[in-house]
Amino acid sequence: MKILVPFKSVPDPNDATVVGAAASTPKSVINPFDEIAIEEALRIRERGEAAEIVGITIGAPTVDEQIRAALAMGIDRAIRIDDSRALDPYAVARILRVLIEKEAPHVVIMGKQAVDDDSNQVGQMLAGLLRWPQATFVSKIEFLGNKTRARCTRETDAGLEVIEIKLPAIITTDLRLNEPRYVSLPGLMKARRKSIEVLTCDQLGVTVRPLTTVLSTARPPKRAAGTRVESVEELVTKLRQDAKVL
Amino acid sequence: MDFAWSDQQRELLDAVGRFASQQLNYDVIENDREGVFNREAWKKCGDFGIQGLLVPTEYGGLGADPLTTVAALERLGYACKDNGLLFSINAHMWTAIIPLVYNGSEAQKKKYLPGLSNGTLIGGNAMSEPNSGSDAFSLATTAVKKDSTYVLNGSKVFVTNGPVADLLVVFATVDKTRGPDGISAFLVEKDSPGMNVARKLEKMGVRTSPMAEVFFENCQVPEENLLGKEGGGAFLFTRSMTWERGCILASAVGSMQRLLETCIRYANERKQGGQSIGKFQLVASKIVDIKLRVESCRNMLYHCAWLSGHRKSVYLEAAMTKLHISDCWVKCCEDAIQIHGGYGYMTEYEVERDLRDAIGSKLYSGTSEIQRNIIASMLGL
Ligand SMILES: Cc1cc2nc3c(=O)[nH]c(=O)nc-3n(C[C@H](O)[C@H](O)[C@H](O)COP(=O)(O)OP(=O)(O)OC[C@H]3O[C@@H](n4cnc5c(N)ncnc54)[C@H](O)[C@@H]3O)c2cc1C
């Protein structure tokens, strides 16, 4: 079985640097949900159910650092689509579609959303474009029927839902699927010998134009200092009148 | 002279920082109080690649150069708050791995280095004895050859990792009359008949690094476990001590950098007399001192490692590096407590522990007085 894992490079959510602030570039990391997708692919390969894991990302050469991190975690090879534009989910899905048709994986595992824009759309759009089944927000994956089907547990607002889908399919990962491994130094060394293939949209024969534009970004409002309350009554009043949560 | 890291080095250092801050900082206060060694964290470090940094790749290591190695250990010391764990790792690297890398036979290297690199085996050394400390070569433990085994008799103290070690490099004399030329090194595996890892020693700092007394009573060591040549122990010991002095406090430099940042944060946040305490010149000046110490220590550390990477002798530089960093580390910790006021004295603020951990650095790998003796002799005094 061949697994394809698209992943995105995002600003490190644990980095205190303010996004958009002058003279500071926050560190980049692999989108945490995509890291979970990579980990899952590795575990599937480790239990002997997959032979190859291909990682794909779209970005400028600066994202090579995250690609090497993915290679160091253990994926077999990586492709970077050289494009430094800020693409929206539909554009990303269209690029990925072409690559998936070219690579012909049995399953695509990817994060349910990226933590920078929280769009939660690429997986669904991709399934639509490819006319493949999809399982989103997945917290457990099992392969059945000689790897022709996947049984996935989905985390929905109503509770856990178990579904079976035919392969090839798109699976998007939720937080509780696994805990990703850390990049080890031997892994980093091995990653240096693995190749990163660089392609352009031109070479893939796909033209994309963003359908959405980001007009502005702003910091969340500063939190006001807390106050001490003397009694439960006062707390309830404040929750009602000031916080307006009751 | 190039002070920049390569992309590959930067990547490696970032990976160390991320790994250590996420994987190693749990139960540190409790383990320090109880004197518990974190075996799980040790294994994680092995899997991650710390213990094997300097080990050639053919024996399961990373084959990193000395400069990259000390920089990685510095980052480890910055991101990991368990100084005892790091001390155990250092003892293991400098007193077990280094002698094996330099003096081990092919069979010995194949047998032990992969396990010592990946965290499955723990090593250490047994040199100090009740009556020989600084004057290490006056040791009394004897090794007598009988057929194809050596029989060891004597007692050792202050054996770091003793209670958990799988393999100890033990120094003994095959002929007391030959002085240093009689000293030989042996690889002694745990549970060897006649070896008794006795009392676990309680200590002031690096309490998460276990230490024991070890006794040898007709302990049989197969002759293939002689490390290096018979009588070559003093040379082997001096070489591994030189490595140890030059590198063992790399993590201390990282720990000082962490203290510096902690102090800056605290001095900006804590207000007295209507202003941040950092605005008091007497407080700011202490932080400036810490900064100067960190920078000078780091420069000495890197320079010494750079020299050994270029196969230059560092006998003098290693002694200076060890002496300077240990002095600075203790002073930084004292200043850090002073800057934190009464809070710095409290366990939960995790500053007082650093001071207790730092003080031992003026004793192990040769006391500060011994480092001064070495430096003075190298200056022709
Ligand atoms: C945390 C820790 C871990 C250790 N781990 C190990 C280990 O794994 N294996 C091991 O073998 N040993 C280990 N040691 C022992 C350490 O190497 C010795 O403590 C050290 O060499 C000093 O020996 P000593 O304690 O017998 O002191 P002594 O040699 O008795 O020294 C006492 C005092 O006299 C001074 N002094 C001695 N000789 C001279 C001189 N010639 N000139 C000037 N001053 C002198 C010393 O500097 C010191 O101040 C460890 C020690 C510590 C604290």
XYZ file of C-alpha atoms and ligand atoms in Angstrom:
680
model
C 0.000 0.000 0.000
C 1.171 3.511 -0.758
C 0.208 6.387 1.510
C 0.330 10.005 0.533
C 0.518 12.642 3.235
C 0.074 16.291 2.258
C 1.360 18.614 4.968
C 1.599 22.333 5.530
C 4.240 24.471 7.152
C 2.682 26.815 9.742
C 3.955 29.300 12.337
C 4.866 27.406 15.523
C 1.784 27.623 17.754
C 4.097 27.327 20.780
C 6.189 30.293 19.700
C 5.265 33.465 21.557
C 6.285 35.713 18.625
C 3.290 37.708 17.449
C 2.299 36.816 13.902
C 2.556 39.817 11.647
C 4.646 41.825 14.130
C 7.464 43.794 12.553
C 11.014 42.436 12.605
C 10.088 39.035 13.928
C 9.657 35.835 12.017
C 8.001 33.153 14.058
C 9.551 29.709 13.743
C 7.769 27.361 11.378
C 6.717 23.806 12.131
C 4.701 21.076 10.420
C 1.008 21.743 11.045
C 0.296 19.667 14.192
C -2.678 17.841 12.612
C -0.509 16.940 9.620
C 2.166 15.696 11.991
C -0.463 13.329 13.377
C -1.184 12.219 9.792
C 2.515 11.536 9.218
C 2.740 9.596 12.473
C -0.276 7.497 11.531
C 1.221 6.703 8.135
C 4.461 5.639 9.835
C 2.589 3.371 12.241
C 0.669 1.803 9.367
C 3.960 1.132 7.594
C 5.534 -0.195 10.792
C 2.763 -2.735 11.221
C 3.481 -3.919 7.715
C 0.389 -2.553 6.006
C 2.121 0.033 3.833
C 5.276 -0.038 1.751
C 5.781 3.617 0.933
C 4.925 7.004 2.405
C 5.187 10.070 0.204
C 4.948 13.546 1.708
C 3.782 16.547 -0.272
C 3.889 20.188 0.577
C 3.418 23.432 -1.297
C 5.691 26.358 -0.579
C 8.924 28.280 -1.085
C 12.343 26.659 -0.433
C 12.080 27.840 3.196
C 9.648 24.996 3.911
C 12.406 22.488 3.162
C 13.158 22.578 6.877
C 9.724 21.125 7.633
C 10.143 18.646 4.781
C 13.390 17.442 6.334
C 11.593 17.119 9.657
C 8.993 14.894 7.971
C 11.748 12.868 6.299
C 13.497 12.618 9.668
C 10.318 11.297 11.256
C 10.524 8.541 8.657
C 8.539 9.230 5.482
C 10.256 7.733 2.440
C 10.359 10.669 0.073
C 8.953 14.127 -0.357
C 7.703 16.392 -3.111
C 7.584 20.153 -2.840
C 5.437 22.159 -5.203
C 7.440 25.334 -5.542
C 4.910 28.103 -5.018
C 5.318 30.935 -2.554
C 1.871 32.463 -3.017
C -0.671 32.441 -0.207
C -3.022 29.857 -1.691
C -6.564 29.256 -0.507
C -8.007 25.780 0.211
C -9.513 25.311 -3.239
C -6.231 26.111 -4.969
C -4.386 23.713 -2.665
C -6.944 20.971 -3.298
C -6.633 21.418 -7.046
C -2.849 21.156 -6.973
C -2.965 18.109 -4.711
C -5.506 16.453 -6.966
C -3.104 16.502 -9.909
C -0.322 15.054 -7.826
C -2.541 12.361 -6.387
C -3.596 11.319 -9.871
C 0.096 11.142 -10.765
C 1.226 9.240 -7.656
C -1.857 7.010 -7.386
C -1.752 6.308 -3.626
C -4.134 3.859 -1.952
C -4.943 6.320 0.747
C -4.333 9.998 1.505
C -4.014 10.924 5.172
C -3.917 14.604 6.114
C -4.721 16.960 8.979
C -8.350 17.976 9.392
C -7.226 21.597 9.305
C -4.141 23.801 9.486
C -3.683 25.688 12.729
C -2.834 28.964 10.983
C -6.034 29.557 9.006
C -8.259 26.840 10.543
C -10.058 26.441 7.198
C -10.883 22.747 7.484
C -11.675 22.444 3.776
C -8.832 20.919 1.763
C -9.544 17.273 2.626
C -13.221 17.602 1.812
C -12.613 19.527 -1.438
C -9.982 17.025 -2.491
C -12.364 14.118 -1.985
C -14.938 16.000 -4.020
C -12.529 16.758 -6.864
C -11.273 13.173 -6.990
C -14.728 11.675 -6.373
C -13.195 9.602 -3.602
C -14.825 8.607 -0.327
C -13.736 10.566 2.711
C -13.543 10.092 6.466
C -12.962 13.317 8.366
C -11.991 14.037 12.019
C -10.676 10.524 12.402
C -9.377 9.183 15.710
C -8.869 5.549 14.684
C -8.056 3.807 11.395
C -8.173 0.080 10.600
C -7.794 -1.506 7.191
C -10.094 -4.352 6.200
C -10.790 -6.723 3.337
C -7.188 -7.078 2.217
C -6.793 -3.308 2.408
C -9.683 -2.541 0.111
C -11.635 -0.776 2.839
C -10.916 1.336 5.903
C -12.905 1.422 9.116
C -12.581 4.859 10.651
C -13.764 6.247 13.956
C -14.825 9.869 13.601
C -15.033 12.378 16.392
C -18.253 14.277 15.883
C -20.085 16.712 18.130
C -22.664 14.017 18.815
C -20.075 11.403 19.792
C -17.947 8.767 18.100
C -19.121 7.597 14.710
C -17.662 4.489 13.064
C -17.786 4.352 9.278
C -16.372 2.114 6.591
C -15.080 3.583 3.351
C -13.736 2.030 0.180
C -10.160 2.757 -0.807
C -8.706 4.841 -2.329
C -9.969 7.483 0.048
C -9.156 10.697 1.865
C -8.797 10.506 5.641
C -8.396 13.628 7.772
C -6.962 13.321 11.252
C -8.181 14.563 14.600
C -6.101 15.281 17.681
C -6.625 11.979 19.455
C -5.523 9.698 16.622
C -1.994 9.397 18.027
C 0.892 11.258 19.626
C 3.540 12.021 16.998
C 7.103 10.868 17.625
C 9.887 13.392 17.971
C 12.543 13.808 15.338
C 15.661 11.940 16.480
C 19.234 12.760 15.523
C 19.769 9.469 13.637
C 16.500 10.262 11.826
C 17.828 13.693 10.876
C 21.032 12.121 9.540
C 19.080 9.606 7.454
C 16.823 12.378 6.170
C 19.841 14.094 4.634
C 20.224 11.173 2.277
C 16.582 11.222 1.185
C 15.582 13.313 -1.776
C 13.162 16.201 -2.073
C 11.619 16.393 -5.518
C 10.706 19.937 -6.563
C 7.901 20.517 -9.081
C 6.041 23.600 -10.263
C 2.387 24.114 -11.068
C 3.468 24.666 -14.669
C 5.120 21.274 -14.792
C 1.965 19.710 -13.358
C -0.126 21.585 -15.901
C -2.352 23.210 -13.314
C -3.191 26.894 -13.067
C -4.576 28.143 -9.815
C -5.867 31.493 -8.790
C -6.882 32.263 -5.225
C -10.643 32.714 -4.856
C -10.284 34.434 -1.518
C -8.029 37.254 -0.343
C -7.003 38.035 3.213
C -7.859 41.685 3.810
C -6.294 42.160 7.220
C -5.048 40.381 10.308
C -5.315 41.752 13.826
C -4.191 40.707 17.268
C -6.791 39.405 19.656
C -7.761 42.081 22.219
C -5.525 42.201 25.302
C -6.972 40.443 28.313
C -7.961 42.818 31.097
C -6.621 42.121 34.583
C -8.827 39.910 36.774
C -10.595 41.027 39.930
C -11.210 39.287 43.218
C -14.805 38.682 44.234
C -15.985 38.478 47.845
C -18.961 36.178 47.473
C -20.768 33.773 45.206
C -23.527 36.359 44.730
C -21.016 38.902 43.492
C -19.489 36.325 41.154
C -22.866 35.497 39.657
C -23.683 39.184 39.215
C -20.375 39.811 37.497
C -20.762 36.791 35.232
C -24.178 38.153 34.259
C -23.468 41.834 33.896
C -19.773 42.143 33.002
C -18.871 38.868 31.316
C -22.395 38.338 29.973
C -21.944 34.584 29.993
C -24.990 33.710 32.103
C 37.306 32.400 11.993
C 33.701 31.408 11.423
C 31.242 31.684 14.296
C 28.173 30.613 12.282
C 26.529 27.220 12.549
C 25.842 25.399 9.319
C 22.198 24.735 8.402
C 22.680 21.125 9.397
C 24.078 22.041 12.788
C 21.246 24.490 13.402
C 18.715 21.843 12.501
C 20.352 19.388 14.873
C 20.479 21.898 17.729
C 16.827 22.855 17.234
C 15.868 19.183 17.303
C 17.762 18.726 20.588
C 16.016 21.726 22.137
C 12.582 20.594 21.065
C 13.162 17.027 22.208
C 14.559 17.989 25.599
C 11.971 20.592 26.493
C 9.103 18.279 25.565
C 10.349 14.928 26.792
C 12.622 15.307 29.804
C 11.196 17.840 32.241
C 8.705 15.822 34.232
C 8.891 14.891 37.952
C 12.183 16.773 38.275
C 11.435 18.255 41.731
C 10.148 14.945 43.121
C 12.980 12.908 41.634
C 15.500 15.346 43.076
C 13.880 15.111 46.512
C 13.803 11.320 46.469
C 17.078 10.845 44.624
C 15.431 8.975 41.757
C 17.214 8.286 38.491
C 14.907 8.718 35.474
C 15.633 5.584 33.495
C 12.841 6.293 31.029
C 14.314 9.693 30.178
C 17.728 8.052 29.808
C 16.334 5.648 27.222
C 14.591 8.476 25.401
C 17.908 10.342 25.212
C 19.521 7.206 23.821
C 16.832 6.716 21.182
C 17.049 10.378 20.334
C 20.803 10.103 19.798
C 22.449 11.962 22.690
C 24.637 9.243 24.194
C 25.852 8.229 20.748
C 26.742 11.725 19.547
C 30.492 11.056 19.403
C 30.348 7.345 18.645
C 31.366 6.440 15.090
C 28.424 5.468 12.885
C 29.708 1.922 12.359
C 29.103 1.304 16.080
C 25.616 2.755 16.133
C 26.481 6.357 16.908
C 26.111 9.624 15.107
C 29.784 10.323 14.454
C 29.421 14.014 15.274
C 32.498 16.222 15.650
C 33.446 17.602 19.092
C 32.129 21.117 18.428
C 28.708 19.890 17.283
C 28.681 17.531 20.248
C 29.294 20.191 22.896
C 26.810 22.526 21.209
C 24.206 19.756 21.326
C 24.965 19.105 24.998
C 24.770 22.820 25.696
C 21.317 22.956 24.098
C 20.356 19.878 26.092
C 21.407 21.658 29.286
C 19.392 24.684 28.280
C 16.199 22.787 27.560
C 16.393 19.987 30.161
C 16.136 20.963 33.813
C 17.255 17.617 35.212
C 20.956 18.349 35.766
C 21.418 14.972 37.441
C 20.241 13.079 34.382
C 22.615 15.132 32.257
C 25.465 14.501 34.683
C 24.862 10.758 34.430
C 24.848 11.005 30.647
C 28.098 12.954 30.736
C 29.801 10.478 33.062
C 28.679 7.726 30.700
C 29.958 9.520 27.597
C 33.328 10.680 28.880
C 34.341 7.849 31.177
C 32.892 4.798 29.429
C 32.272 5.638 25.785
C 35.407 7.686 25.094
C 37.876 5.092 26.469
C 36.089 2.414 24.438
C 36.160 4.502 21.259
C 39.897 5.200 21.643
C 41.216 2.075 23.308
C 38.605 -0.615 22.786
C 39.405 -3.654 20.663
C 37.183 -4.226 17.661
C 35.322 -6.935 19.572
C 34.830 -4.692 22.630
C 33.537 -1.831 20.513
C 31.128 -4.092 18.658
C 29.894 -5.617 21.873
C 29.298 -2.471 23.903
C 29.155 0.709 21.828
C 25.777 0.162 20.122
C 24.036 -0.458 23.463
C 25.871 2.395 25.157
C 24.791 4.669 22.284
C 21.099 3.799 22.098
C 20.369 3.953 25.802
C 19.988 0.245 26.531
C 23.302 0.102 28.433
C 24.565 2.439 31.139
C 28.258 2.957 31.742
C 30.501 4.685 34.249
C 33.959 4.499 35.740
C 35.506 3.533 39.040
C 38.767 5.339 39.740
C 38.439 7.143 43.094
C 39.137 5.147 46.222
C 38.857 5.900 49.938
C 42.562 6.785 50.050
C 43.128 8.102 46.548
C 41.110 11.003 45.176
C 43.001 13.854 43.587
C 46.086 11.673 43.652
C 44.245 9.125 41.556
C 47.290 7.192 40.403
C 48.143 6.140 43.946
C 45.186 3.756 43.820
C 45.334 0.491 45.758
C 42.941 -1.801 43.876
C 44.930 -4.705 42.449
C 44.520 -6.895 39.397
C 46.342 -10.209 39.331
C 46.443 -12.304 36.201
C 45.518 -15.977 36.688
C 45.381 -18.009 33.487
C 42.930 -16.223 31.227
C 41.362 -13.986 33.883
C 42.315 -11.028 35.997
C 41.350 -11.133 39.647
C 40.431 -7.720 41.083
C 40.542 -6.753 44.756
C 39.878 -3.353 46.275
C 37.219 -0.744 46.927
C 36.001 2.240 44.944
C 33.960 5.274 46.008
C 31.937 7.973 44.273
C 31.055 5.732 41.341
C 28.573 7.768 39.304
C 25.897 5.526 37.755
C 27.192 2.681 39.951
C 23.743 1.553 41.149
C 22.379 1.305 37.599
C 25.483 0.646 35.493
C 25.712 -2.314 33.143
C 29.375 -1.686 32.487
C 32.110 -0.011 34.529
C 35.589 0.961 33.454
C 37.547 -0.051 36.564
C 41.105 1.040 37.219
C 43.462 -1.261 39.113
C 47.197 -1.836 39.305
C 48.883 -4.958 38.035
C 52.095 -3.951 39.820
C 52.079 -1.311 42.537
C 55.864 -0.864 42.289
C 55.528 0.407 38.730
C 53.432 3.398 39.908
C 51.253 4.903 37.158
C 52.784 2.426 34.684
C 51.136 -0.431 36.550
C 47.631 0.975 36.257
C 45.316 -0.875 33.890
C 41.692 -0.436 32.869
C 39.114 -3.234 32.845
C 35.614 -3.490 31.467
C 33.583 -5.017 34.268
C 29.997 -6.006 33.607
C 27.314 -5.775 36.254
C 26.749 -8.911 38.301
C 30.319 -10.085 37.671
C 31.127 -12.596 40.407
C 33.016 -10.813 43.186
C 31.805 -7.325 42.317
C 29.526 -5.796 44.898
C 27.742 -2.527 44.152
C 27.148 -1.527 47.726
C 25.693 1.471 49.479
C 23.993 4.071 47.328
C 25.455 7.445 48.296
C 23.216 10.362 49.267
C 24.464 13.718 48.087
C 23.851 17.458 48.016
C 23.176 17.945 44.317
C 22.764 16.115 41.018
C 20.612 13.886 43.190
C 18.909 12.263 40.221
C 22.288 10.869 39.194
C 22.807 7.710 41.239
C 26.167 7.014 42.893
C 27.555 4.048 44.793
C 30.523 2.482 46.486
C 31.757 -0.597 44.673
C 33.799 -3.418 46.209
C 35.833 -6.051 44.429
C 36.528 -9.294 46.229
C 38.308 -11.779 44.011
C 36.293 -10.413 41.130
C 37.000 -12.434 37.994
C 37.384 -10.436 34.821
C 38.072 -12.331 31.576
C 41.306 -11.206 29.923
C 39.481 -10.029 26.818
C 37.956 -7.332 29.062
C 41.280 -5.639 29.605
C 40.744 -2.219 28.010
C 43.836 -1.046 26.174
C 47.208 -2.382 27.177
C 48.248 -3.756 30.538
C 49.826 -0.735 32.238
C 48.132 1.626 29.790
C 45.436 2.677 32.255
C 46.998 5.956 33.357
C 47.343 7.183 29.780
C 43.818 6.055 28.959
C 42.483 7.777 32.088
C 44.294 11.029 31.303
C 42.890 11.045 27.786
C 39.331 10.461 28.891
C 39.752 13.048 31.687
C 40.896 15.609 29.138
C 37.782 14.975 27.072
C 35.699 15.082 30.212
C 37.132 18.389 31.417
C 36.643 19.997 28.060
C 33.082 18.817 27.530
C 31.376 17.803 30.764
C 30.190 21.323 31.549
C 28.721 22.025 28.115
C 25.291 21.393 29.590
C 26.171 23.775 32.446
C 26.602 26.568 29.901
C 23.086 25.833 28.654
C 21.826 25.773 32.211
C 23.427 29.199 32.831
C 21.751 30.570 29.720
C 18.428 29.343 31.083
C 19.172 30.981 34.447
C 20.012 34.219 32.660
C 16.666 34.236 30.867
C 14.804 33.275 34.046
C 16.480 36.148 35.903
C 15.713 38.707 33.188
C 12.075 37.652 33.162
C 11.816 37.782 36.934
C 13.627 41.127 37.212
C 11.214 42.640 34.711
C 8.114 41.201 36.368
C 8.875 41.620 40.063
C 8.069 45.112 41.340
C 9.336 46.665 44.547
C 9.338 50.319 45.530
C 7.070 51.019 42.568
C 9.375 49.702 39.863
C 10.703 46.509 38.329
C 13.610 45.242 40.406
C 15.604 45.078 37.149
C 15.678 48.886 37.244
C 17.774 48.755 40.417
C 21.340 48.960 39.230
C 22.493 46.480 41.852
C 20.129 43.875 40.426
C 20.819 44.727 36.780
C 24.533 44.522 37.417
C 24.207 40.931 38.685
C 22.374 40.012 35.502
C 25.106 41.640 33.436
C 27.633 39.513 35.339
C 25.640 36.376 34.519
C 25.575 37.368 30.852
C 29.342 37.935 30.789
C 29.942 34.578 32.423
C 27.711 32.743 29.965
C 29.480 34.327 27.009
C 33.006 33.710 28.279
C 32.169 30.122 29.218
C 30.602 29.439 25.848
C 33.626 30.807 24.028
C 36.030 28.665 26.034
C 33.828 25.614 25.556
C 33.604 26.051 21.785
C 37.265 26.924 21.382
C 38.388 23.846 23.280
C 36.027 21.622 21.247
C 37.123 23.269 18.014
C 40.761 22.537 18.884
C 40.067 18.883 19.625
C 38.110 18.650 16.398
C 41.285 19.820 14.677
C 43.278 17.176 16.528
C 45.183 19.673 18.646
C 46.166 18.923 22.210
C 43.745 20.530 24.667
C 45.329 19.478 27.949
C 45.663 23.115 29.038
C 42.454 24.403 27.408
C 40.323 21.623 28.873
C 41.567 22.373 32.392
C 40.864 26.089 31.919
C 37.422 25.401 30.468
C 36.479 23.114 33.343
C 37.803 25.514 35.976
C 36.165 28.593 34.507
C 32.756 27.092 33.783
C 32.444 25.449 37.198
C 33.341 28.706 38.958
C 30.935 30.695 36.800
C 28.117 28.182 37.160
C 28.192 28.338 40.956
C 28.371 32.146 40.925
C 25.483 32.406 38.429
C 23.340 30.190 40.632
C 24.112 32.285 43.730
C 23.249 35.454 41.851
C 20.076 33.919 40.466
C 18.878 33.058 43.980
C 19.740 36.563 45.204
C 17.795 38.140 42.324
C 14.770 35.972 43.128
C 14.917 36.954 46.820
C 13.203 34.539 49.205
C 11.424 32.867 46.312
C 14.761 31.805 44.876
C 15.430 29.870 48.064
C 12.190 27.911 47.672
C 12.265 24.535 45.954
C 9.294 25.216 43.702
C 11.084 28.090 41.967
C 13.695 25.609 40.719
C 16.632 27.950 41.204
C 18.062 26.586 44.447
C 18.356 23.134 42.880
C 20.658 24.497 40.216
C 23.018 25.806 42.913
C 23.134 22.424 44.635
C 23.698 20.772 41.263
C 26.423 23.237 40.289
C 28.661 22.932 43.351
C 29.797 19.398 42.547
C 31.317 20.668 39.301
C 34.203 22.110 41.347
C 34.976 18.603 42.598
C 34.451 15.968 39.931
C 36.796 15.486 36.946
C 39.546 16.910 39.156
C 38.914 19.592 41.775
C 39.355 23.270 40.961
C 42.673 23.128 42.807
C 43.851 20.296 40.580
C 42.802 22.247 37.441
C 44.876 25.175 38.729
C 47.827 22.860 39.286
C 47.547 21.650 35.698
C 47.279 25.172 34.303
C 50.216 26.365 36.422
C 52.378 23.452 35.295
C 51.479 24.155 31.659
C 52.556 27.748 32.227
C 55.950 26.492 33.291
C 55.419 27.015 37.011
C 29.342 14.400 41.935
C 30.594 13.609 41.887
C 30.711 12.563 41.006
C 31.870 11.795 40.949
N 31.920 10.723 40.096
C 33.020 9.930 40.099
C 33.088 8.771 39.262
O 32.160 8.474 38.504
N 34.174 7.983 39.311
C 35.220 8.267 40.122
O 36.188 7.541 40.112
N 35.193 9.357 40.923
C 34.116 10.190 40.944
N 34.076 11.292 41.767
C 35.184 11.525 42.676
C 36.025 12.727 42.330
O 36.789 12.475 41.184
C 36.864 13.067 43.562
O 35.988 13.509 44.560
C 37.908 14.103 43.260
O 38.888 13.615 42.405
C 38.578 14.582 44.549
O 39.038 13.519 45.334
P 38.674 13.459 46.901
O 37.223 13.626 47.004
O 39.258 12.245 47.454
O 39.350 14.743 47.530
P 40.865 14.930 47.964
O 41.752 14.522 46.865
O 41.068 14.306 49.280
O 40.941 16.507 48.096
C 40.535 17.235 49.261
C 40.932 18.693 49.083
O 42.348 18.803 48.937
C 42.669 19.440 47.721
N 43.869 18.839 47.120
C 44.150 17.529 46.966
N 45.309 17.370 46.323
C 45.779 18.613 46.054
C 46.946 19.120 45.398
N 47.828 18.282 44.843
N 47.070 20.454 45.289
C 46.157 21.290 45.840
N 45.045 20.867 46.463
C 44.860 19.542 46.569
C 41.490 19.199 46.823
O 41.414 20.150 45.783
C 40.353 19.320 47.816
O 40.054 20.656 48.027
C 32.946 12.081 41.829
C 32.826 13.155 42.715
C 31.674 13.910 42.766
C 31.584 15.049 43.739
